[in-house]
Short mmCIF file of C-alpha atoms in Angstrom, two decimals:
data_model
loop_
_atom_site.label_atom_id
_atom_site.label_comp_id
_atom_site.label_asym_id
_atom_site.label_seq_id
_atom_site.Cartn_x
_atom_site.Cartn_y
_atom_site.Cartn_z
CA UNK Y 24 75.36 17.13 105.63
CA UNK Y 25 78.40 19.20 106.60
CA UNK Y 26 78.36 20.28 110.14
CA UNK Y 27 78.97 23.83 108.88
CA UNK Y 28 78.32 26.20 105.94
CA UNK Y 29 77.71 29.10 104.18
CA UNK Y 30 74.46 28.84 105.27
CA UNK Y 31 75.01 28.82 109.30
CA UNK Y 32 75.37 32.14 111.40
CA UNK Y 33 78.79 32.46 112.01
CA UNK Y 34 80.90 35.04 114.51
CA UNK Y 35 83.78 36.49 114.20
CA UNK Y 36 86.16 37.36 116.19
CA UNK Y 37 88.72 40.52 115.61
CA UNK Y 38 91.39 41.00 117.59
CA UNK Y 39 92.66 44.92 116.98
CA UNK Y 40 96.24 45.59 115.79
CA UNK Y 41 100.28 45.66 117.77
CA UNK Y 42 100.28 48.47 120.59
CA UNK Y 43 103.28 49.56 122.28
CA UNK Y 44 102.05 47.48 125.09
CA UNK Y 45 101.26 44.67 122.98
CA UNK Y 46 105.06 44.50 121.55
CA UNK Y 47 106.12 44.27 125.31
CA UNK Y 48 104.12 41.83 126.66
CA UNK Y 49 101.94 44.22 129.39
CA UNK Y 50 99.24 43.53 130.71
CA UNK Y 51 96.64 46.54 128.82
CA UNK Y 52 92.96 46.50 130.35
CA UNK Y 53 91.51 50.43 130.87
CA UNK Y 54 95.02 52.55 129.28
CA UNK Y 55 93.51 54.26 125.96
CA UNK Y 56 96.48 53.19 124.08
CA UNK Y 57 96.52 53.71 119.84
CA UNK Y 58 98.17 51.41 117.50
CA UNK Y 59 101.29 51.53 116.43
CA UNK Y 60 101.67 52.52 113.01
CA UNK Y 61 102.44 48.89 112.01
CA UNK Y 62 99.01 47.48 114.39
CA UNK Y 63 97.67 49.73 111.42
CA UNK Y 64 99.50 47.67 108.62
CA UNK Y 65 97.96 44.56 110.09
CA UNK Y 66 94.74 45.17 110.48
CA UNK Y 67 94.72 47.21 106.77
CA UNK Y 68 96.28 43.44 105.42
CA UNK Y 69 93.26 41.77 107.12
CA UNK Y 70 90.89 43.97 105.67
CA UNK Y 71 92.30 43.97 102.03
CA UNK Y 72 92.56 40.33 102.28
CA UNK Y 73 89.32 39.02 103.98
CA UNK Y 74 86.90 41.92 104.64
CA UNK Y 75 84.59 42.52 101.24
CA UNK Y 76 82.41 41.42 98.83
CA UNK Y 77 82.67 37.09 98.61
CA UNK Y 78 85.89 37.58 100.90
CA UNK Y 79 85.65 36.02 104.84
CA UNK Y 80 83.99 38.10 105.90
CA UNK Y 81 81.09 40.59 103.54
CA UNK Y 82 79.35 43.36 105.19
CA UNK Y 83 76.77 42.08 102.97
CA UNK Y 84 76.01 39.12 105.20
CA UNK Y 85 76.58 41.36 108.52
CA UNK Y 86 73.70 42.31 110.63
CA UNK Y 87 75.74 43.01 114.20
CA UNK Y 88 78.79 44.54 115.22
CA UNK Y 89 79.74 45.10 118.93
CA UNK Y 90 83.08 47.01 119.22
CA UNK Y 91 84.88 47.62 122.71
CA UNK Y 92 84.74 51.38 123.02
CA UNK Y 93 88.86 51.37 123.72
CA UNK Y 94 90.63 53.98 121.33
CA UNK Y 95 92.57 50.38 119.70
CA UNK Y 96 88.88 49.10 119.41
CA UNK Y 97 87.43 51.76 117.30
CA UNK Y 98 90.10 52.83 115.02
CA UNK Y 99 90.29 48.80 114.10
CA UNK Y 100 86.72 48.82 113.39
CA UNK Y 101 87.56 51.60 111.48
CA UNK Y 102 90.87 49.93 109.20
CA UNK Y 103 88.35 47.58 108.61
CA UNK Y 104 85.01 48.55 107.33
CA UNK Y 105 85.64 52.16 107.37
CA UNK Y 106 85.59 52.19 103.36
CA UNK Y 107 83.48 54.95 100.57
CA UNK Y 108 82.81 52.04 98.55
CA UNK Y 109 79.02 50.84 100.16
CA UNK Y 110 80.09 46.85 99.66
CA UNK Y 111 82.51 47.61 102.55
CA UNK Y 112 82.12 50.40 104.43
CA UNK Y 113 80.53 50.67 107.56
CA UNK Y 114 80.13 53.76 109.88
CA UNK Y 115 80.99 53.34 113.21
CA UNK Y 116 77.50 55.54 114.02
CA UNK Y 117 75.76 52.22 111.78
CA UNK Y 118 72.86 51.34 113.36
CA UNK Y 119 74.40 47.54 113.47
CA UNK Y 120 77.03 48.94 115.12
CA UNK Y 121 77.28 48.22 119.37
CA UNK Y 122 80.08 50.18 121.31
CA UNK Y 123 79.74 48.54 124.40
CA UNK Y 124 81.80 47.39 127.71
CA UNK Y 125 80.63 44.56 128.10
CA UNK Y 126 83.72 42.92 125.61
CA UNK Y 127 86.53 45.81 126.19
CA UNK Y 128 89.18 43.92 128.03
CA UNK Y 129 89.83 42.19 131.67
CA UNK Y 130 90.08 45.23 133.84
CA UNK Y 131 93.38 44.42 134.96
CA UNK Y 132 93.23 46.56 138.07
CA UNK Y 133 96.23 46.71 140.50
CA UNK Y 134 98.10 44.68 137.70
CA UNK Y 135 97.37 47.11 134.47
CA UNK Y 136 100.93 48.06 133.31
CA UNK Y 137 102.60 44.92 134.21
CA UNK Y 138 104.06 42.46 132.97
CA UNK Y 139 103.36 38.75 134.05
CA UNK Y 140 106.38 38.40 135.66
CA UNK Y 141 106.10 41.43 137.47
CA UNK Y 142 102.25 40.21 138.50
CA UNK Y 143 103.21 37.05 140.20
CA UNK Y 144 106.18 39.16 142.03
CA UNK Y 145 104.21 41.23 143.06
CA UNK Y 146 101.83 39.08 144.77
CA UNK Y 147 104.40 36.88 146.49
CA UNK Y 148 105.53 39.66 147.86
CA UNK Y 149 102.23 40.29 149.13
CA UNK Y 150 102.07 36.51 150.61
CA UNK Y 151 99.93 35.72 147.91
CA UNK Y 152 100.16 32.02 145.79
CA UNK Y 153 102.72 30.79 148.42
CA UNK Y 154 101.59 27.40 147.00
CA UNK Y 155 100.77 27.53 143.72
CA UNK Y 156 101.10 30.55 141.15
CA UNK Y 157 98.61 33.49 139.68
CA UNK Y 158 96.45 32.38 136.99
CA UNK Y 159 94.44 34.93 135.79
CA UNK Y 160 91.74 32.82 134.49
CA UNK Y 161 90.94 31.36 137.95
CA UNK Y 162 91.96 34.27 140.23
CA UNK Y 163 91.37 38.04 138.30
CA UNK Y 164 93.14 40.94 139.36
CA UNK Y 165 92.92 42.63 142.53
CA UNK Y 166 91.33 45.72 142.53
CA UNK Y 167 90.22 44.95 139.05
CA UNK Y 168 87.92 42.64 137.56
CA UNK Y 169 87.41 38.69 138.94
CA UNK Y 170 86.46 35.89 136.71
CA UNK Y 171 83.23 35.43 137.13
CA UNK Y 172 82.19 39.36 136.09
CA UNK Y 173 83.79 38.66 133.28
CA UNK Y 174 82.48 35.35 132.40
CA UNK Y 175 78.88 37.86 133.31
CA UNK Y 176 79.42 40.69 131.05
CA UNK Y 177 80.23 37.91 128.02
CA UNK Y 178 77.26 35.90 128.37
CA UNK Y 179 75.40 38.73 128.15
CA UNK Y 180 76.70 39.39 124.58
CA UNK Y 181 76.81 35.72 123.79
CA UNK Y 182 73.02 35.18 124.31
CA UNK Y 183 72.04 38.42 122.55
CA UNK Y 184 74.35 37.35 119.35
CA UNK Y 185 72.41 33.97 119.36
CA UNK Y 186 69.14 35.20 119.97
CA UNK Y 187 69.95 36.96 117.03
CA UNK Y 188 70.72 33.62 114.86
CA UNK Y 189 68.52 31.41 116.74
CA UNK Y 190 66.01 32.11 113.98
CA UNK Y 191 68.33 31.84 111.40
CA UNK Y 192 69.92 28.60 111.78
CA UNK Y 193 69.87 27.20 107.93
CA UNK Y 194 70.25 30.55 105.96
CA UNK Y 195 66.62 31.85 106.09
CA UNK Y 196 69.03 35.74 106.76
CA UNK Y 197 72.21 36.58 106.84
CA UNK Y 198 72.69 37.52 110.51
CA UNK Y 199 77.25 36.60 111.06
CA UNK Y 200 77.54 39.04 113.46
CA UNK Y 201 81.48 40.86 114.13
CA UNK Y 202 83.13 41.32 117.83
CA UNK Y 203 85.60 44.26 117.79
CA UNK Y 204 87.66 43.35 120.53
CA UNK Y 205 91.07 42.45 122.16
CA UNK Y 206 93.06 39.28 123.12
CA UNK Y 207 92.30 37.71 126.29
CA UNK Y 208 88.28 39.14 126.28
CA UNK Y 209 87.84 37.51 123.40
CA UNK Y 210 89.57 33.67 124.12
CA UNK Y 211 87.40 33.73 127.81
CA UNK Y 212 84.34 34.60 124.70
CA UNK Y 213 85.69 31.83 122.53
CA UNK Y 214 85.46 29.74 126.49
CA UNK Y 215 82.31 31.12 127.32
CA UNK Y 216 80.88 30.28 123.10
CA UNK Y 217 81.99 26.39 123.57
CA UNK Y 218 80.25 26.88 127.63
CA UNK Y 219 83.76 26.43 129.33
CA UNK Y 220 84.74 28.33 132.44
CA UNK Y 221 87.37 30.88 132.17
CA UNK Y 222 89.71 28.47 133.84
CA UNK Y 223 89.00 24.70 131.91
CA UNK Y 224 91.86 24.32 130.09
CA UNK Y 225 92.32 25.55 126.53
CA UNK Y 226 95.61 27.70 125.75
CA UNK Y 227 95.07 29.71 122.29
CA UNK Y 228 97.16 31.72 120.17
CA UNK Y 229 95.30 34.84 119.21
CA UNK Y 230 97.53 37.36 116.64
CA UNK Y 231 97.22 41.58 116.73
CA UNK Y 232 94.82 41.71 114.36
CA UNK Y 233 93.64 38.61 113.22
CA UNK Y 234 90.22 37.53 113.15
CA UNK Y 235 89.09 33.72 114.46
CA UNK Y 236 85.80 32.69 113.96
CA UNK Y 237 82.43 30.74 115.50
CA UNK Y 238 79.96 28.83 114.65
CA UNK Y 239 77.31 26.16 115.09
CA UNK Y 240 77.51 22.34 114.46
CA UNK Y 241 74.09 20.69 112.33
CA UNK Y 242 72.93 24.29 111.75
CA UNK Y 243 71.95 23.59 115.48
CA UNK Y 244 72.14 27.28 118.07
CA UNK Y 245 72.41 24.83 121.19
CA UNK Y 246 75.85 23.32 119.74
CA UNK Y 247 78.05 26.40 119.47
CA UNK Y 248 81.48 25.34 117.18
CA UNK Y 249 85.27 26.69 116.71
CA UNK Y 250 86.12 26.56 113.41
CA UNK Y 251 89.51 24.52 113.35
CA UNK Y 252 89.83 26.12 109.47
CA UNK Y 253 87.88 27.00 106.79
CA UNK Y 254 88.40 27.17 103.60
CA UNK Y 255 87.98 31.37 101.82
CA UNK Y 256 85.20 32.14 99.75
CA UNK Y 257 85.96 31.18 95.92
CA UNK Y 258 86.99 34.91 94.03
CA UNK Y 259 84.18 35.93 92.05
#
């Protein structure tokens, strides 16, 4: 028996498309930026290839969707699912959709809109980090969230997802889940899914408009895992 197959529930992580601050690397937390025109194209391209009947994300198999309240995530959701085709379309007010701050981007507080280099210089000017450089995974953000606060809210979502999927580990009912959110918080989510602390060393790259996949080994809810690679469903 394979560790993971099409009957094992999955969790799809969707990063929103490009914004103006995504392009230049500025930390974007609470600032409510829209997608750029190219960002919309990114998500539309992902949707065309991967979302729909017999595709990677088949809405017939999706039982729950969590969406960040930020405009860029809402736009991404609509680009992915807002279709007149009932086999593809899911509206934002569908009962299976939950809009929640629990998957909003890390609140960067005083570091909102800054580049990494600017944040590190700001902290050194304040007398911080004399022996080691600032690391958001460990140090959090002044005036914003700590790693502990982000962990607590993501763990709430993981508990809800796993409670929904636990009874159906062998395909008794399709219960795939989708999270539409942000680059850093979704990487945090992956660490917590794997039961790792946020400051655990796990370098990750997550492109705007991309989809990552989580699941379980051996159909066991106590063995959360991530897909290193997944064959796409055969087209019918």
